[in-house]
Amino acid sequence: VSHSLPILWDETTERETQDMKEFLLAIPQGKGKIRLNKASEHDGKLATWEAIVMSSANTDDVSRILAVGKDSDPQLMRMVGVEFEEIDTSTEAKIAADKFKRAMREHYGHAGAIFIRYVTEHYLTVKRRVEQVMEEIDREMQATSPERYWTALVAVLKVAGEIASKLGLYEFDVEADVAWFKKHIVKTRVSYTEMRESPAEMLTSILNNNINQALVI
C-alpha cells in the first residue's frame, strides 16, 4: 500500500520471531505473491514495493532471530540495528515527542515533491551517483556479497542527503550522518559474527543445557 514511502513499525518486541524472519525477507524482495481469482486465473494485479522500514523494539531483534536456530543469514543481512543507550524518559521529553507526532500526522511538507521531481528529471545521473557511492563504500568497508543491502542503504542515504542539501531542503551535515551510520553497520557486523555459534559451540551449548539429564555410567 505504501509502496515507496517509509514504513514506521513501532514495538516489534512482542512479535513472533518467525513472523519477523518472514517480514525481513519479504520487504527487500519488492514483489508480492501472485494471486488467483479462480483455480488458474490471475487477476492481473501484481503487488510491488520499494519501501524502507524503520522499526523499534525493547530487545535486540538480531539476538532473538539467532536464538531460534540456524539459517538466519538471509534475514539478518537485510537489517541494520541502531542501539540507543541514553533515552530521555522525562516529562518534558514526553511532551516534545507528543507534539512531534501530532505535527507529523497533520503536515506532510513540501520537500518530498521537490526531491522526487529532481530525481525523476535527473534519473540517470542520480542512478550513476548511487552506483559510484556504493562502490566507494564497498571498498572502504570491505563489504561482502551478503552485505549488499547494508552498503546500498548507506549509498542511497548519502546521495539523497546530497540532493536535499543541493536543493536547499534542509541544512544537514551529510558526511557526519553517513559516518554515524557506517559505525552502526560495523557494530552490527561484529555483533552478528560474535553471536553466531560454530557447530562445535552449538553442540557444547546443547550438552551444557542438558547436563542434568545425562546418564552417567
Short mmCIF file of N, CA and C in Angstrom, two decimals, residues 45-186:
data_model
loop_
_atom_site.label_atom_id
_atom_site.label_comp_id
_atom_site.label_asym_id
_atom_site.label_seq_id
_atom_site.Cartn_x
_atom_site.Cartn_y
_atom_site.Cartn_z
N LYS A 45 -3.25 -8.19 -11.29
CA LYS A 45 -2.69 -7.19 -10.38
C LYS A 45 -1.45 -7.76 -9.69
N LEU A 46 -0.35 -7.06 -9.82
CA LEU A 46 0.89 -7.51 -9.21
C LEU A 46 1.33 -6.51 -8.15
N ALA A 47 1.44 -6.96 -6.92
CA ALA A 47 1.84 -6.07 -5.83
C ALA A 47 3.36 -5.91 -5.80
N THR A 48 3.83 -4.68 -5.88
CA THR A 48 5.27 -4.40 -5.79
C THR A 48 5.50 -3.28 -4.79
N TRP A 49 6.71 -3.18 -4.28
CA TRP A 49 7.04 -2.11 -3.34
C TRP A 49 8.54 -1.88 -3.32
N GLU A 50 8.93 -0.70 -2.84
CA GLU A 50 10.35 -0.32 -2.71
C GLU A 50 10.53 0.46 -1.42
N ALA A 51 10.04 -0.11 -0.33
CA ALA A 51 9.97 0.61 0.93
C ALA A 51 11.17 0.33 1.84
N ILE A 52 11.48 1.29 2.68
CA ILE A 52 12.42 1.12 3.78
C ILE A 52 11.61 1.13 5.08
N VAL A 53 11.84 0.15 5.92
CA VAL A 53 11.09 0.03 7.18
C VAL A 53 11.96 0.42 8.36
N MET A 54 11.43 1.28 9.21
CA MET A 54 12.11 1.65 10.45
C MET A 54 11.28 1.12 11.61
N SER A 55 11.87 0.22 12.39
CA SER A 55 11.13 -0.40 13.49
C SER A 55 11.83 -0.12 14.81
N SER A 56 11.07 -0.27 15.89
CA SER A 56 11.65 -0.08 17.22
C SER A 56 11.32 -1.28 18.08
N ALA A 57 12.20 -1.57 19.04
CA ALA A 57 11.99 -2.71 19.93
C ALA A 57 12.74 -2.47 21.23
N ASN A 58 12.28 -3.11 22.29
CA ASN A 58 12.96 -3.02 23.58
C ASN A 58 14.00 -4.11 23.75
N THR A 59 14.08 -5.02 22.77
CA THR A 59 15.07 -6.08 22.80
C THR A 59 15.84 -6.08 21.48
N ASP A 60 16.92 -6.82 21.44
CA ASP A 60 17.74 -6.91 20.24
C ASP A 60 17.15 -7.96 19.31
N ASP A 61 16.60 -7.52 18.18
CA ASP A 61 15.97 -8.46 17.24
C ASP A 61 16.99 -9.42 16.63
N VAL A 62 18.25 -8.98 16.49
CA VAL A 62 19.29 -9.87 15.96
C VAL A 62 19.47 -11.07 16.88
N SER A 63 19.56 -10.82 18.18
CA SER A 63 19.72 -11.90 19.15
C SER A 63 18.51 -12.83 19.15
N ARG A 64 17.32 -12.23 19.03
CA ARG A 64 16.10 -13.04 19.02
C ARG A 64 16.06 -13.99 17.84
N ILE A 65 16.42 -13.47 16.66
CA ILE A 65 16.36 -14.29 15.45
C ILE A 65 17.42 -15.38 15.48
N LEU A 66 18.62 -15.05 15.96
CA LEU A 66 19.68 -16.04 16.04
C LEU A 66 19.34 -17.14 17.03
N ALA A 67 18.56 -16.80 18.05
CA ALA A 67 18.27 -17.76 19.10
C ALA A 67 17.33 -18.88 18.65
N VAL A 68 16.56 -18.64 17.58
CA VAL A 68 15.59 -19.65 17.17
C VAL A 68 16.21 -20.76 16.33
N GLY A 69 17.46 -20.58 15.92
CA GLY A 69 18.10 -21.66 15.18
C GLY A 69 18.94 -21.17 14.02
N LYS A 70 19.26 -22.09 13.13
CA LYS A 70 20.17 -21.80 12.03
C LYS A 70 19.43 -21.15 10.86
N ASP A 71 20.19 -20.93 9.78
CA ASP A 71 19.64 -20.39 8.53
C ASP A 71 19.01 -19.02 8.72
N SER A 72 19.64 -18.16 9.51
CA SER A 72 19.12 -16.81 9.72
C SER A 72 19.90 -15.77 8.91
N ASP A 73 20.91 -16.20 8.17
CA ASP A 73 21.74 -15.26 7.42
C ASP A 73 20.94 -14.38 6.47
N PRO A 74 20.06 -14.94 5.63
CA PRO A 74 19.34 -14.09 4.68
C PRO A 74 18.53 -12.98 5.35
N GLN A 75 17.94 -13.29 6.50
CA GLN A 75 17.12 -12.29 7.19
C GLN A 75 17.99 -11.19 7.81
N LEU A 76 19.04 -11.59 8.52
CA LEU A 76 19.85 -10.63 9.26
C LEU A 76 20.68 -9.73 8.34
N MET A 77 20.99 -10.22 7.13
CA MET A 77 21.74 -9.39 6.19
C MET A 77 20.89 -8.27 5.60
N ARG A 78 19.61 -8.27 5.94
CA ARG A 78 18.70 -7.24 5.44
C ARG A 78 18.31 -6.25 6.53
N MET A 79 18.98 -6.31 7.66
CA MET A 79 18.62 -5.45 8.78
C MET A 79 19.86 -4.80 9.38
N VAL A 80 19.75 -3.53 9.73
CA VAL A 80 20.82 -2.82 10.43
C VAL A 80 20.26 -2.34 11.76
N GLY A 81 20.91 -2.74 12.86
CA GLY A 81 20.43 -2.36 14.18
C GLY A 81 21.11 -1.09 14.67
N VAL A 82 20.32 -0.22 15.26
CA VAL A 82 20.84 1.02 15.86
C VAL A 82 20.46 1.02 17.33
N GLU A 83 21.45 0.95 18.19
CA GLU A 83 21.20 0.88 19.63
C GLU A 83 21.17 2.28 20.24
N PHE A 84 20.15 2.55 21.03
CA PHE A 84 20.03 3.82 21.73
C PHE A 84 20.24 3.57 23.22
N GLU A 85 21.36 4.02 23.72
CA GLU A 85 21.73 3.73 25.11
C GLU A 85 21.20 4.79 26.07
N GLU A 86 21.18 6.05 25.62
CA GLU A 86 20.74 7.12 26.50
C GLU A 86 19.37 7.61 26.04
N ILE A 87 18.33 7.26 26.79
CA ILE A 87 16.97 7.62 26.42
C ILE A 87 16.39 8.54 27.49
N ASP A 88 15.87 9.68 27.05
CA ASP A 88 15.28 10.66 27.96
C ASP A 88 13.83 10.27 28.22
N THR A 89 13.52 9.88 29.43
CA THR A 89 12.16 9.47 29.79
C THR A 89 11.46 10.53 30.65
N SER A 90 11.96 11.76 30.63
CA SER A 90 11.39 12.81 31.46
C SER A 90 10.04 13.28 30.91
N THR A 91 9.34 14.07 31.73
CA THR A 91 8.04 14.61 31.32
C THR A 91 8.18 15.53 30.11
N GLU A 92 9.20 16.38 30.11
CA GLU A 92 9.40 17.31 29.00
C GLU A 92 9.68 16.57 27.70
N ALA A 93 10.43 15.46 27.78
CA ALA A 93 10.70 14.67 26.59
C ALA A 93 9.42 14.05 26.05
N LYS A 94 8.56 13.61 26.96
CA LYS A 94 7.28 13.02 26.56
C LYS A 94 6.41 14.06 25.87
N ILE A 95 6.36 15.27 26.40
CA ILE A 95 5.56 16.35 25.81
C ILE A 95 6.09 16.70 24.42
N ALA A 96 7.43 16.79 24.29
CA ALA A 96 8.04 17.12 23.00
C ALA A 96 7.74 16.03 21.96
N ALA A 97 7.79 14.77 22.40
CA ALA A 97 7.51 13.67 21.48
C ALA A 97 6.06 13.70 21.01
N ASP A 98 5.13 14.00 21.92
CA ASP A 98 3.72 14.08 21.56
C ASP A 98 3.48 15.19 20.53
N LYS A 99 4.12 16.33 20.73
CA LYS A 99 3.98 17.44 19.78
C LYS A 99 4.53 17.06 18.41
N PHE A 100 5.66 16.37 18.42
CA PHE A 100 6.28 15.96 17.16
C PHE A 100 5.37 15.00 16.39
N LYS A 101 4.78 14.03 17.10
CA LYS A 101 3.92 13.05 16.43
C LYS A 101 2.64 13.71 15.90
N ARG A 102 2.11 14.69 16.64
CA ARG A 102 0.92 15.39 16.15
C ARG A 102 1.24 16.17 14.88
N ALA A 103 2.40 16.81 14.87
CA ALA A 103 2.80 17.57 13.69
C ALA A 103 3.00 16.66 12.48
N MET A 104 3.56 15.47 12.72
CA MET A 104 3.78 14.52 11.63
C MET A 104 2.45 14.06 11.01
N ARG A 105 1.44 13.90 11.85
CA ARG A 105 0.14 13.43 11.35
C ARG A 105 -0.58 14.51 10.55
N GLU A 106 -0.34 15.77 10.88
CA GLU A 106 -1.10 16.86 10.29
C GLU A 106 -0.39 17.55 9.12
N HIS A 107 0.92 17.34 8.99
CA HIS A 107 1.66 18.09 7.98
C HIS A 107 2.64 17.17 7.26
N TYR A 108 2.49 17.08 5.95
CA TYR A 108 3.35 16.20 5.16
C TYR A 108 4.45 16.97 4.44
N GLY A 109 4.44 18.30 4.55
CA GLY A 109 5.53 19.10 3.99
C GLY A 109 5.54 19.18 2.48
N HIS A 110 6.56 19.83 1.96
CA HIS A 110 6.69 20.02 0.51
C HIS A 110 8.01 19.45 -0.01
N ALA A 111 8.91 19.05 0.88
CA ALA A 111 10.25 18.60 0.47
C ALA A 111 10.18 17.35 -0.41
N GLY A 112 9.27 16.44 -0.09
CA GLY A 112 9.18 15.20 -0.84
C GLY A 112 8.89 15.42 -2.32
N ALA A 113 7.94 16.31 -2.61
CA ALA A 113 7.58 16.59 -4.01
C ALA A 113 8.75 17.23 -4.77
N ILE A 114 9.44 18.17 -4.13
CA ILE A 114 10.58 18.82 -4.77
C ILE A 114 11.70 17.81 -5.01
N PHE A 115 11.94 16.97 -4.01
CA PHE A 115 13.01 15.98 -4.09
C PHE A 115 12.76 14.99 -5.23
N ILE A 116 11.56 14.40 -5.26
CA ILE A 116 11.28 13.36 -6.26
C ILE A 116 11.20 13.94 -7.66
N ARG A 117 10.81 15.22 -7.79
CA ARG A 117 10.81 15.86 -9.11
C ARG A 117 12.23 15.95 -9.65
N TYR A 118 13.18 16.28 -8.78
CA TYR A 118 14.58 16.35 -9.20
C TYR A 118 15.08 14.97 -9.61
N VAL A 119 14.74 13.95 -8.82
CA VAL A 119 15.20 12.59 -9.12
C VAL A 119 14.67 12.12 -10.47
N THR A 120 13.40 12.35 -10.74
CA THR A 120 12.82 11.89 -12.00
C THR A 120 13.39 12.65 -13.19
N GLU A 121 13.70 13.92 -13.01
CA GLU A 121 14.25 14.72 -14.11
C GLU A 121 15.72 14.41 -14.37
N HIS A 122 16.42 13.88 -13.35
CA HIS A 122 17.86 13.58 -13.49
C HIS A 122 18.12 12.11 -13.12
N TYR A 123 17.22 11.24 -13.52
CA TYR A 123 17.25 9.85 -13.07
C TYR A 123 18.58 9.16 -13.36
N LEU A 124 19.08 9.25 -14.58
CA LEU A 124 20.31 8.54 -14.94
C LEU A 124 21.51 9.07 -14.17
N THR A 125 21.55 10.39 -13.96
CA THR A 125 22.64 10.99 -13.19
C THR A 125 22.60 10.51 -11.74
N VAL A 126 21.41 10.49 -11.16
CA VAL A 126 21.25 10.03 -9.77
C VAL A 126 21.62 8.56 -9.66
N LYS A 127 21.18 7.77 -10.64
CA LYS A 127 21.46 6.33 -10.64
C LYS A 127 22.97 6.07 -10.68
N ARG A 128 23.67 6.78 -11.56
CA ARG A 128 25.14 6.62 -11.65
C ARG A 128 25.82 7.05 -10.37
N ARG A 129 25.31 8.10 -9.74
CA ARG A 129 25.91 8.58 -8.49
C ARG A 129 25.72 7.56 -7.38
N VAL A 130 24.54 6.94 -7.30
CA VAL A 130 24.30 5.91 -6.30
C VAL A 130 25.25 4.74 -6.50
N GLU A 131 25.42 4.31 -7.75
CA GLU A 131 26.32 3.19 -8.05
C GLU A 131 27.76 3.53 -7.70
N GLN A 132 28.16 4.78 -7.99
CA GLN A 132 29.52 5.22 -7.67
C GLN A 132 29.76 5.21 -6.17
N VAL A 133 28.83 5.78 -5.41
CA VAL A 133 28.95 5.83 -3.95
C VAL A 133 28.95 4.43 -3.37
N MET A 134 28.12 3.54 -3.92
CA MET A 134 28.06 2.17 -3.42
C MET A 134 29.40 1.47 -3.59
N GLU A 135 30.04 1.67 -4.75
CA GLU A 135 31.35 1.07 -4.97
C GLU A 135 32.38 1.62 -3.99
N GLU A 136 32.33 2.92 -3.73
CA GLU A 136 33.26 3.53 -2.77
C GLU A 136 33.07 2.95 -1.37
N ILE A 137 31.82 2.80 -0.96
CA ILE A 137 31.54 2.28 0.38
C ILE A 137 31.92 0.80 0.46
N ASP A 138 31.65 0.04 -0.61
CA ASP A 138 32.03 -1.38 -0.63
C ASP A 138 33.52 -1.54 -0.40
N ARG A 139 34.32 -0.74 -1.10
CA ARG A 139 35.78 -0.83 -0.97
C ARG A 139 36.23 -0.35 0.40
N GLU A 140 35.64 0.74 0.87
CA GLU A 140 36.05 1.30 2.16
C GLU A 140 35.75 0.33 3.31
N MET A 141 34.58 -0.33 3.26
CA MET A 141 34.16 -1.20 4.35
C MET A 141 34.47 -2.67 4.08
N GLN A 142 35.11 -2.93 2.93
CA GLN A 142 35.45 -4.31 2.56
C GLN A 142 34.20 -5.19 2.66
N ALA A 143 33.14 -4.71 2.04
CA ALA A 143 31.85 -5.40 2.13
C ALA A 143 31.85 -6.69 1.31
N THR A 144 31.16 -7.68 1.82
CA THR A 144 30.99 -8.94 1.11
C THR A 144 29.63 -8.95 0.40
N SER A 145 29.41 -9.95 -0.43
CA SER A 145 28.16 -10.02 -1.19
C SER A 145 26.92 -10.04 -0.29
N PRO A 146 26.90 -10.82 0.82
CA PRO A 146 25.70 -10.83 1.67
C PRO A 146 25.40 -9.47 2.31
N GLU A 147 26.41 -8.57 2.36
CA GLU A 147 26.23 -7.27 2.99
C GLU A 147 25.77 -6.20 2.01
N ARG A 148 25.32 -6.61 0.82
CA ARG A 148 24.96 -5.64 -0.23
C ARG A 148 23.82 -4.72 0.19
N TYR A 149 22.88 -5.22 0.99
CA TYR A 149 21.78 -4.37 1.43
C TYR A 149 22.27 -3.25 2.35
N TRP A 150 23.26 -3.57 3.18
CA TRP A 150 23.79 -2.57 4.10
C TRP A 150 24.43 -1.41 3.35
N THR A 151 25.34 -1.74 2.44
CA THR A 151 26.06 -0.68 1.72
C THR A 151 25.13 0.06 0.75
N ALA A 152 24.15 -0.64 0.19
CA ALA A 152 23.19 0.02 -0.70
C ALA A 152 22.39 1.06 0.08
N LEU A 153 22.02 0.71 1.32
CA LEU A 153 21.27 1.64 2.15
C LEU A 153 22.08 2.90 2.44
N VAL A 154 23.35 2.74 2.78
CA VAL A 154 24.21 3.89 3.07
C VAL A 154 24.36 4.75 1.81
N ALA A 155 24.55 4.11 0.66
CA ALA A 155 24.73 4.84 -0.59
C ALA A 155 23.49 5.67 -0.92
N VAL A 156 22.32 5.06 -0.78
CA VAL A 156 21.07 5.77 -1.07
C VAL A 156 20.87 6.94 -0.11
N LEU A 157 21.16 6.73 1.16
CA LEU A 157 21.02 7.80 2.14
C LEU A 157 21.97 8.96 1.85
N LYS A 158 23.21 8.64 1.46
CA LYS A 158 24.18 9.68 1.18
C LYS A 158 23.77 10.51 -0.04
N VAL A 159 23.39 9.83 -1.12
CA VAL A 159 23.00 10.55 -2.33
C VAL A 159 21.73 11.37 -2.09
N ALA A 160 20.78 10.80 -1.37
CA ALA A 160 19.55 11.55 -1.05
C ALA A 160 19.89 12.79 -0.23
N GLY A 161 20.82 12.65 0.71
CA GLY A 161 21.24 13.81 1.50
C GLY A 161 21.92 14.86 0.66
N GLU A 162 22.74 14.43 -0.30
CA GLU A 162 23.41 15.37 -1.19
C GLU A 162 22.39 16.15 -2.04
N ILE A 163 21.38 15.44 -2.54
CA ILE A 163 20.36 16.09 -3.36
C ILE A 163 19.55 17.08 -2.53
N ALA A 164 19.12 16.65 -1.34
CA ALA A 164 18.33 17.52 -0.48
C ALA A 164 19.11 18.77 -0.09
N SER A 165 20.41 18.60 0.16
CA SER A 165 21.25 19.74 0.50
C SER A 165 21.41 20.68 -0.70
N LYS A 166 21.59 20.10 -1.87
CA LYS A 166 21.75 20.89 -3.10
C LYS A 166 20.50 21.71 -3.39
N LEU A 167 19.34 21.14 -3.13
CA LEU A 167 18.08 21.83 -3.40
C LEU A 167 17.69 22.80 -2.28
N GLY A 168 18.48 22.82 -1.21
CA GLY A 168 18.20 23.71 -0.10
C GLY A 168 17.00 23.28 0.73
N LEU A 169 16.72 21.98 0.76
CA LEU A 169 15.57 21.48 1.51
C LEU A 169 15.82 21.48 3.00
N TYR A 170 17.09 21.33 3.40
CA TYR A 170 17.43 21.42 4.82
C TYR A 170 18.92 21.63 4.97
N GLU A 171 19.31 22.08 6.14
CA GLU A 171 20.72 22.25 6.48
C GLU A 171 21.15 21.03 7.28
N PHE A 172 22.02 20.21 6.72
CA PHE A 172 22.38 18.98 7.41
C PHE A 172 23.77 18.55 6.97
N ASP A 173 24.56 18.04 7.93
CA ASP A 173 25.90 17.54 7.63
C ASP A 173 25.78 16.10 7.14
N VAL A 174 25.74 15.93 5.82
CA VAL A 174 25.53 14.61 5.23
C VAL A 174 26.67 13.66 5.58
N GLU A 175 27.90 14.12 5.50
CA GLU A 175 29.05 13.25 5.76
C GLU A 175 29.06 12.76 7.20
N ALA A 176 28.68 13.62 8.13
CA ALA A 176 28.63 13.22 9.54
C ALA A 176 27.57 12.14 9.74
N ASP A 177 26.43 12.27 9.04
CA ASP A 177 25.37 11.28 9.14
C ASP A 177 25.81 9.94 8.56
N VAL A 178 26.50 9.98 7.42
CA VAL A 178 26.98 8.75 6.79
C VAL A 178 28.00 8.05 7.69
N ALA A 179 28.92 8.84 8.28
CA ALA A 179 29.92 8.27 9.18
C ALA A 179 29.26 7.62 10.39
N TRP A 180 28.21 8.26 10.91
CA TRP A 180 27.47 7.71 12.05
C TRP A 180 26.83 6.38 11.67
N PHE A 181 26.26 6.30 10.46
CA PHE A 181 25.57 5.08 10.04
C PHE A 181 26.56 3.96 9.77
N LYS A 182 27.73 4.29 9.24
CA LYS A 182 28.75 3.26 8.99
C LYS A 182 29.16 2.59 10.29
N LYS A 183 29.25 3.36 11.37
CA LYS A 183 29.61 2.79 12.66
C LYS A 183 28.61 1.73 13.10
N HIS A 184 27.33 1.99 12.83
CA HIS A 184 26.30 1.03 13.21
C HIS A 184 26.37 -0.23 12.36
N ILE A 185 26.76 -0.08 11.11
CA ILE A 185 26.93 -1.26 10.27
C ILE A 185 28.09 -2.11 10.77
N VAL A 186 29.20 -1.46 11.13
CA VAL A 186 30.34 -2.19 11.67
C VAL A 186 29.94 -2.90 12.96
#
